[in-house]
Amino acid sequence: MLDEEKILQIIGSELQSSQGGTIGDSLSQNFETALSYYLGNPNGREVKGKSTVTSTDVADAIEWIMPQIMEALTQNNEVVRFDPSSADDESQSELESDFVYDILMKDNSGFLVIHQFVKDALMQKNGFVKAYYSKYDEVKKENYTGISELQLQMLLASPDVDLVQLTQNDSEEGITFDARIARSCKKGKIVVENVAPENIRVAGNHNSILLDGCRFLAHVENKTVSDLIKEGYDKSIICECAGIDLDSKSDYRFELQGESVTPLSVAFTDDSMKELTVSECYTYIDIDYDGVAEYVKIVVAGDQNPTHILDIEEIDSCPLISTTAILMSHKLYGLSIYDRLKQIQDHKTALWRNTMDNIYLQNNQRIGVLEGQVNLDDLLISRPGGVVRMKRPDSIFPIVTPQLGDAAYKMLDYLDMTRAGRVGVDANGDVNVENVGDRVGSEGIDRVMNAKEALVGLMIRVIAETGMKPICYAIRDLAIKHMDTVVHYKHKEAWVKVNPSNWNRRLRSTVRVGLGTGNRRLTLQGAQSIIALQEKIAAVPGQMFVKPQQIYNAVEFAAKQYGIDGISRFFLSPNSDEGKEFAQQQSASMKEKADFEKHIMLTQADAQVKISEAERMKANAQHEANMMKAENERLKNQIIALKESVAAAGKDEDRNLKRFEIITDRALKLTQIEAESNKELSAENSENQQGIENA
């Protein structure tokens, strides 16, 4: 294995030849100048007594672009989606995508990480992020008073407890103890943090924005002795080399804003707060002399001239990730907004200063005098209505300063148009009405908006592909490697158990970002059209094209285009526990309603049958009554006829009397039969009417 001295020579040589934030190199100067232009600081061309106004085109453009990029990368919660590997892998891939994004956004202050990542790329060529798994001991101090010796022994028997302070108390009741202990607990966390561009060193011949395979890469920063000991480095080595490597120390971010910084080694007398420059290097070295270089992480004390090795570890991949807004082919460092607008800001600053100087001269013109004929003290002191003493009336005459006129203002407008063409934004927002011309309707305006958003949209896409995608892959790989316990996670309104160590490594993913407000509007219109089509299809009985979950997905997608996250406040997911319970309740309610409606229909049908039977019986009774009535009428007519015949036969009364009695008796019987028949008919009609009313 290579000895320590040889390794230090290799690392020192790489650090010296690498490009990055070393004071005095071109990249370091670019970083400082870019920040100075962003802040609108004087550019060094100021002339005493003249205007010193400075244009802020770099800052304006960056601040106009930032909201669009941040909205695209943080609003939808789906910048990077892992692709499923099979038809049965859809839900699992969505779960992993959401879980990884939540680690970034919720466990690591993701908005601030992405904001600094993007702003560094816009201002200083590239932004850098470091993703790694941090193991640490969480220490809690606890105090115990008046405990017995046995209790003290039981307390200290735990391997995670260290005794900090112990006091023995002697009393008549016996010996007790007051103890202060430190209870430690080992924990771990996936960390995603920003790295300032000036703290990165990279091999000069690296020809890609992606850092995988880079021959040499280093993260150089200053850390306190206390922090390094907490991270597990050898305390004796750290105390030997504590001190700042001034060649690599740069506080330009504070100095350019008028702030002074005192090194911690000077500000504090506590040795634990002294700073040490540490270089965390990632490189290929054949450490074991087998002819094949291993990818290793070597932590050394110092920058260009390292003195001690703090740690050596063979690793799988580099934790550093880089992105840029404007890619340059076959290079790591791209172009910043400063690079694109430096010339524009210089020109506008010069025009502004000349214009302001011209206005000053218009208000305070130069004056010519005849030497010896004017009191110069009166001229040098300018007062409104002041007196100037002179010997001759023509001793003073104005020197006319020509007005710059519209040419300067037209040039400023032209420079603004050039700025918009170079970075895709201007003060007018998304649409410049003058560019619409004679095109009318939404189609023409959409074309103008898309043309203006194209450049910013490309920046968003580049940052998503080169920055956000590798970050999500790194988080996912770290979760698989280090998170081997089951955690409860709420996914799509349902609580699920997640164990990342059981995940398969996915090699494909899809980047989903909006490319501007115009693109988002078109996407939203498409989502609304899909929802309308789903409604029509769902209304068709027996359709087999749309499931409730698909409708929910469409509504969720449309809500994200509106900037609304978490539609569980408005809709229930059919796949959630609450959604399934609600579906069961709805199904039971619908079944109960259907059973009730069926019962009503059967009852109505039975009542209708009874009504029909009653109507039939009523009709039969009416018919029989009519027949009986007709028969009664016939008998009555016969009786009348007999009476008339008896009256006519009056001569033979005895013979006729007997005959009359027989007929009368028969008539009475017939009358009795009619009465009983009418009584039965009336009773039957009453029963029928009662049955109809009950039905």
Coordinates of N, CA and C in Angstrom, one line a residue, residues 26-27 30-31 34 119-128 197 209 322-326 328 331-339:
S26 N -8.3 32.1 -12.5 CA -9.3 32.8 -13.3 C -10.7 32.5 -12.8
L27 N -11.0 31.3 -12.4 CA -12.3 31.0 -11.9 C -12.7 31.7 -10.6
N30 N -13.5 35.2 -11.6 CA -14.8 35.2 -12.2 C -15.9 35.2 -11.1
F31 N -15.8 34.3 -10.1 CA -16.7 34.2 -9.0 C -16.9 35.6 -8.3
A34 N -18.4 38.3 -10.6 CA -19.8 38.0 -10.9 C -20.7 38.5 -9.7
K119 N -29.2 29.5 -7.8 CA -28.6 30.9 -7.8 C -27.1 30.9 -8.0
D120 N -26.4 29.9 -7.5 CA -25.0 29.8 -7.8 C -24.8 29.5 -9.2
A121 N -25.6 28.7 -9.8 CA -25.5 28.3 -11.3 C -25.8 29.6 -12.1
L122 N -26.7 30.4 -11.8 CA -27.1 31.6 -12.6 C -26.0 32.6 -12.4
M123 N -25.5 32.8 -11.2 CA -24.5 33.9 -10.9 C -23.1 33.5 -11.2
Q124 N -22.7 32.3 -10.8 CA -21.3 31.9 -10.8 C -21.0 30.6 -11.5
K125 N -21.5 30.5 -12.7 CA -21.3 29.4 -13.6 C -22.0 28.1 -13.2
N126 N -21.6 27.5 -12.0 CA -22.1 26.2 -11.6 C -22.6 26.3 -10.2
G127 N -23.6 25.5 -9.9 CA -24.0 25.3 -8.5 C -23.6 23.9 -8.1
F128 N -23.3 23.7 -6.8 CA -22.8 22.4 -6.3 C -23.6 21.9 -5.1
P197 N -19.2 27.4 -4.8 CA -18.4 27.1 -6.0 C -16.9 27.3 -5.7
I209 N -20.4 18.0 -17.6 CA -21.1 18.6 -16.4 C -21.3 17.6 -15.4
S322 N -23.2 18.7 -9.7 CA -23.1 20.0 -10.2 C -24.1 20.3 -11.3
T323 N -24.5 21.5 -11.4 CA -25.4 21.9 -12.5 C -25.0 23.3 -13.0
T324 N -25.5 23.7 -14.2 CA -25.3 25.0 -14.7 C -26.5 25.4 -15.5
A325 N -26.7 26.7 -15.7 CA -27.8 27.2 -16.5 C -27.6 27.1 -18.0
I326 N -26.4 27.4 -18.4 CA -26.1 27.4 -19.9 C -25.0 26.4 -20.1
M328 N -22.0 24.3 -21.6 CA -20.9 24.5 -22.6 C -20.4 23.0 -22.9
K331 N -17.3 20.5 -21.2 CA -16.8 21.3 -20.1 C -17.6 21.1 -18.9
L332 N -17.0 21.2 -17.7 CA -17.8 21.1 -16.5 C -18.5 22.5 -16.2
Y333 N -17.7 23.5 -16.3 CA -18.3 24.9 -16.0 C -19.0 25.4 -17.3
G334 N -20.2 25.9 -17.1 CA -21.0 26.5 -18.1 C -20.8 28.0 -18.1
L335 N -21.9 28.6 -18.6 CA -21.9 30.1 -18.6 C -22.9 30.6 -17.6
S336 N -22.6 31.7 -16.9 CA -23.5 32.3 -16.0 C -24.3 33.4 -16.7
I337 N -25.3 33.9 -16.0 CA -26.0 35.1 -16.4 C -25.0 36.3 -16.5
Y338 N -24.1 36.3 -15.5 CA -23.0 37.3 -15.5 C -22.2 37.3 -16.8
D339 N -21.8 36.1 -17.2 CA -21.0 35.9 -18.4 C -21.8 36.5 -19.6

